[in-house]
Amino acid sequence: METTIRRDTAAGSFSQTEINWDKLDKTKFYVVGAGIFTGLTVGLYPISVVKTRMQVATKDSTEKSAYAVIRGLLKAEGVPGLYRGFGTVITGAVPARIIFLTALETTKVAAFKMVEPFKLSDPTKAAIANGLAGMTASLFSQGVFVPIDVISQRLMVQGYSGHASYNGGLDVARKVLKQDGIRGLYRGFGLSVMTYSPSSAVWWASYGSSQRVIWSLLGHGTDSTGSLPTQGTIVLVQGAGGIVAGAAASCITTPLDTIKTRLQVMGHEKRPTARQVIKTLIADDGWTGFYRGIGPRFFSMSAWGTSMILAYEYLKRICAQDS
């Protein structure tokens, strides 16, 4: 998703591989992008279901490993069990992604202009600008993402470890609104912001800076006058950047994500506070409890991030307007 400002005065081969936000056909970008990202969600959604179940498992649960969760779901419900809450996520994903991507790209342009006067290395500039853009985009999109999270995660864990059962996403929304009002759909909003905004900032900062480091090592820095890298090389570098970003973000933010998930799936009668969730996690598993689901979360963030970034860069290439 590397859409940094192309410096017209720079002769570097790396800078020539970038596509500016103002050079995109926005209508085509949003329409085609909705289809591409829906396809990615279909492929990667089961990982989120497994991660969520692992995070809410109690100390008495028999399904604590990713393998056990998958086996249990397939045995009880077959493949549909891996797609609990999928309809809700897809419904909310389109407007949320439009908000996120628009905020991301416009903020990134402004952030690069802001850091341009400072005598910083190119990876450092990229880390600052991308990090600010990622955090801002996450803040703007949480208003849509959080209610979708609350509903979809309750569907993911229904009937598991004593959690209630529902008749679809609308039933979840109706019951949450009846019990807690609109605030119920925003349970864990503060923690979501604390989780996803830093996670987005770390992800985009890591992606932007690691890409530039890799390009520099390959001899395609911004000051290089060599030939343009091949499309295959560009894809490999972008994929490597996505893996680095996923690893960094998952390691830093998994504890907050675990707490947030537990808060969002608890019913009205339990209504734990964040402090109570923390105490329960420590009592059950010690400090390692905060890293429940770290494997699926790391795999999810790396797989989703890498797939998304490659798809997004491809999307921008086919939506670029002719100069």
GROMACS .gro file of C-alpha atoms in nm, residues 83-232:
model
  150
   83TYR     CA    1  -1.723  -1.881   0.870
   84ARG     CA    2  -1.936  -1.782   1.168
   85GLY     CA    3  -2.016  -1.411   1.149
   86PHE     CA    4  -1.881  -1.382   0.794
   87GLY     CA    5  -2.193  -1.213   0.655
   88THR     CA    6  -2.175  -0.941   0.918
   89VAL     CA    7  -1.809  -0.875   0.850
   90ILE     CA    8  -1.856  -0.851   0.474
   91THR     CA    9  -2.151  -0.613   0.516
   92GLY     CA   10  -1.951  -0.372   0.728
   93ALA     CA   11  -1.618  -0.420   0.555
   94VAL     CA   12  -1.693  -0.218   0.242
   95PRO     CA   13  -1.772   0.119   0.408
   96ALA     CA   14  -1.503   0.062   0.670
   97ARG     CA   15  -1.235  -0.002   0.408
   98ILE     CA   16  -1.338   0.298   0.202
   99ILE     CA   17  -1.298   0.517   0.510
  100PHE     CA   18  -0.968   0.351   0.605
  101LEU     CA   19  -0.803   0.363   0.264
  102THR     CA   20  -0.909   0.720   0.190
  103ALA     CA   21  -0.782   0.841   0.528
  104LEU     CA   22  -0.463   0.637   0.491
  105GLU     CA   23  -0.363   0.770   0.152
  106THR     CA   24  -0.457   1.134   0.205
  107THR     CA   25  -0.284   1.143   0.544
  108LYS     CA   26   0.026   0.976   0.401
  109VAL     CA   27   0.062   1.247   0.138
  110ALA     CA   28   0.033   1.520   0.401
  111ALA     CA   29   0.271   1.338   0.637
  112PHE     CA   30   0.542   1.303   0.373
  113LYS     CA   31   0.519   1.674   0.301
  114MET     CA   32   0.551   1.740   0.673
  115VAL     CA   33   0.869   1.533   0.720
  116GLU     CA   34   1.028   1.628   0.388
  117PRO     CA   35   1.217   1.936   0.524
  118PHE     CA   36   1.389   1.729   0.796
  119LYS     CA   37   1.725   1.573   0.719
  120LEU     CA   38   1.615   1.216   0.790
  121SER     CA   39   1.702   0.892   0.615
  122ASP     CA   40   1.446   0.767   0.364
  123PRO     CA   41   1.346   0.463   0.579
  124THR     CA   42   1.293   0.694   0.877
  125LYS     CA   43   1.078   0.934   0.676
  126ALA     CA   44   0.875   0.640   0.546
  127ALA     CA   45   0.830   0.498   0.896
  128ILE     CA   46   0.706   0.831   1.038
  129ALA     CA   47   0.475   0.916   0.748
  130ASN     CA   48   0.334   0.565   0.708
  131GLY     CA   49   0.295   0.525   1.085
  132LEU     CA   50   0.100   0.850   1.118
  133ALA     CA   51  -0.116   0.757   0.820
  134GLY     CA   52  -0.188   0.410   0.956
  135MET     CA   53  -0.285   0.540   1.299
  136THR     CA   54  -0.508   0.814   1.156
  137ALA     CA   55  -0.684   0.575   0.918
  138SER     CA   56  -0.752   0.333   1.202
  139LEU     CA   57  -0.896   0.608   1.423
  140PHE     CA   58  -1.136   0.717   1.146
  141SER     CA   59  -1.254   0.365   1.066
  142GLN     CA   60  -1.311   0.237   1.421
  143GLY     CA   61  -1.661   0.387   1.428
  144VAL     CA   62  -1.764   0.120   1.176
  145PHE     CA   63  -1.522  -0.157   1.269
  146VAL     CA   64  -1.608  -0.184   1.639
  147PRO     CA   65  -1.982  -0.268   1.607
  148ILE     CA   66  -1.892  -0.519   1.334
  149ASP     CA   67  -1.631  -0.670   1.567
  150VAL     CA   68  -1.877  -0.696   1.856
  151ILE     CA   69  -2.139  -0.873   1.645
  152SER     CA   70  -1.908  -1.100   1.445
  153GLN     CA   71  -1.703  -1.210   1.747
  154ARG     CA   72  -2.017  -1.307   1.939
  155LEU     CA   73  -2.118  -1.519   1.642
  156MET     CA   74  -1.771  -1.674   1.628
  157VAL     CA   75  -1.786  -1.798   1.987
  158GLN     CA   76  -2.159  -1.872   2.028
  159GLY     CA   77  -2.218  -2.193   2.217
  160TYR     CA   78  -1.847  -2.216   2.303
  161SER     CA   79  -1.730  -2.215   2.668
  162GLY     CA   80  -2.075  -2.112   2.788
  163HIS     CA   81  -2.134  -1.825   2.544
  164ALA     CA   82  -2.487  -1.753   2.425
  165SER     CA   83  -2.626  -1.866   2.089
  166TYR     CA   84  -2.782  -1.635   1.829
  167ASN     CA   85  -2.985  -1.650   1.509
  168GLY     CA   86  -2.750  -1.442   1.298
  169GLY     CA   87  -2.601  -1.095   1.310
  170LEU     CA   88  -2.932  -0.908   1.333
  171ASP     CA   89  -3.028  -1.115   1.638
  172VAL     CA   90  -2.698  -1.024   1.804
  173ALA     CA   91  -2.749  -0.654   1.731
  174ARG     CA   92  -3.108  -0.662   1.857
  175LYS     CA   93  -3.016  -0.831   2.186
  176VAL     CA   94  -2.714  -0.609   2.246
  177LEU     CA   95  -2.921  -0.294   2.183
  178LYS     CA   96  -3.198  -0.422   2.410
  179GLN     CA   97  -2.958  -0.497   2.695
  180ASP     CA   98  -2.705  -0.216   2.670
  181GLY     CA   99  -2.829   0.031   2.413
  182ILE     CA  100  -2.599   0.172   2.147
  183ARG     CA  101  -2.312   0.161   2.396
  184GLY     CA  102  -2.328  -0.218   2.381
  185LEU     CA  103  -2.223  -0.214   2.017
  186TYR     CA  104  -1.919  -0.006   2.114
  187ARG     CA  105  -1.801  -0.226   2.398
  188GLY     CA  106  -1.425  -0.228   2.401
  189PHE     CA  107  -1.413   0.081   2.179
  190GLY     CA  108  -1.133   0.236   2.385
  191LEU     CA  109  -0.932  -0.086   2.376
  192SER     CA  110  -1.004  -0.124   2.004
  193VAL     CA  111  -0.856   0.219   1.943
  194MET     CA  112  -0.564   0.132   2.172
  195THR     CA  113  -0.515  -0.198   1.987
  196TYR     CA  114  -0.578  -0.121   1.623
  197SER     CA  115  -0.439   0.231   1.601
  198PRO     CA  116  -0.093   0.136   1.735
  199SER     CA  117  -0.113  -0.190   1.541
  200SER     CA  118  -0.191  -0.002   1.221
  201ALA     CA  119   0.082   0.251   1.296
  202VAL     CA  120   0.340  -0.022   1.363
  203TRP     CA  121   0.229  -0.220   1.060
  204TRP     CA  122   0.253   0.066   0.814
  205ALA     CA  123   0.568   0.210   0.967
  206SER     CA  124   0.737  -0.132   0.949
  207TYR     CA  125   0.616  -0.190   0.596
  208GLY     CA  126   0.730   0.148   0.464
  209SER     CA  127   1.073   0.145   0.629
  210SER     CA  128   1.152  -0.225   0.566
  211GLN     CA  129   1.067  -0.185   0.199
  212ARG     CA  130   1.312   0.100   0.162
  213VAL     CA  131   1.585  -0.088   0.347
  214ILE     CA  132   1.535  -0.389   0.119
  215TRP     CA  133   1.535  -0.171  -0.193
  216SER     CA  134   1.854  -0.001  -0.077
  217LEU     CA  135   2.022  -0.339  -0.022
  218LEU     CA  136   1.918  -0.438  -0.374
  219GLY     CA  137   2.070  -0.121  -0.516
  220HIS     CA  138   1.741   0.053  -0.591
  221GLY     CA  139   1.751   0.337  -0.342
  222THR     CA  140   1.600   0.678  -0.408
  223ASP     CA  141   1.941   0.812  -0.512
  224SER     CA  142   2.004   0.527  -0.751
  225THR     CA  143   2.016   0.590  -1.125
  226GLY     CA  144   1.997   0.225  -1.223
  227SER     CA  145   1.729   0.052  -1.429
  228LEU     CA  146   1.382  -0.011  -1.293
  229PRO     CA  147   1.338  -0.334  -1.095
  230THR     CA  148   1.132  -0.608  -1.258
  231GLN     CA  149   0.769  -0.664  -1.161
  232GLY     CA  150   0.871  -0.992  -0.997
   0.00000   0.00000   0.00000
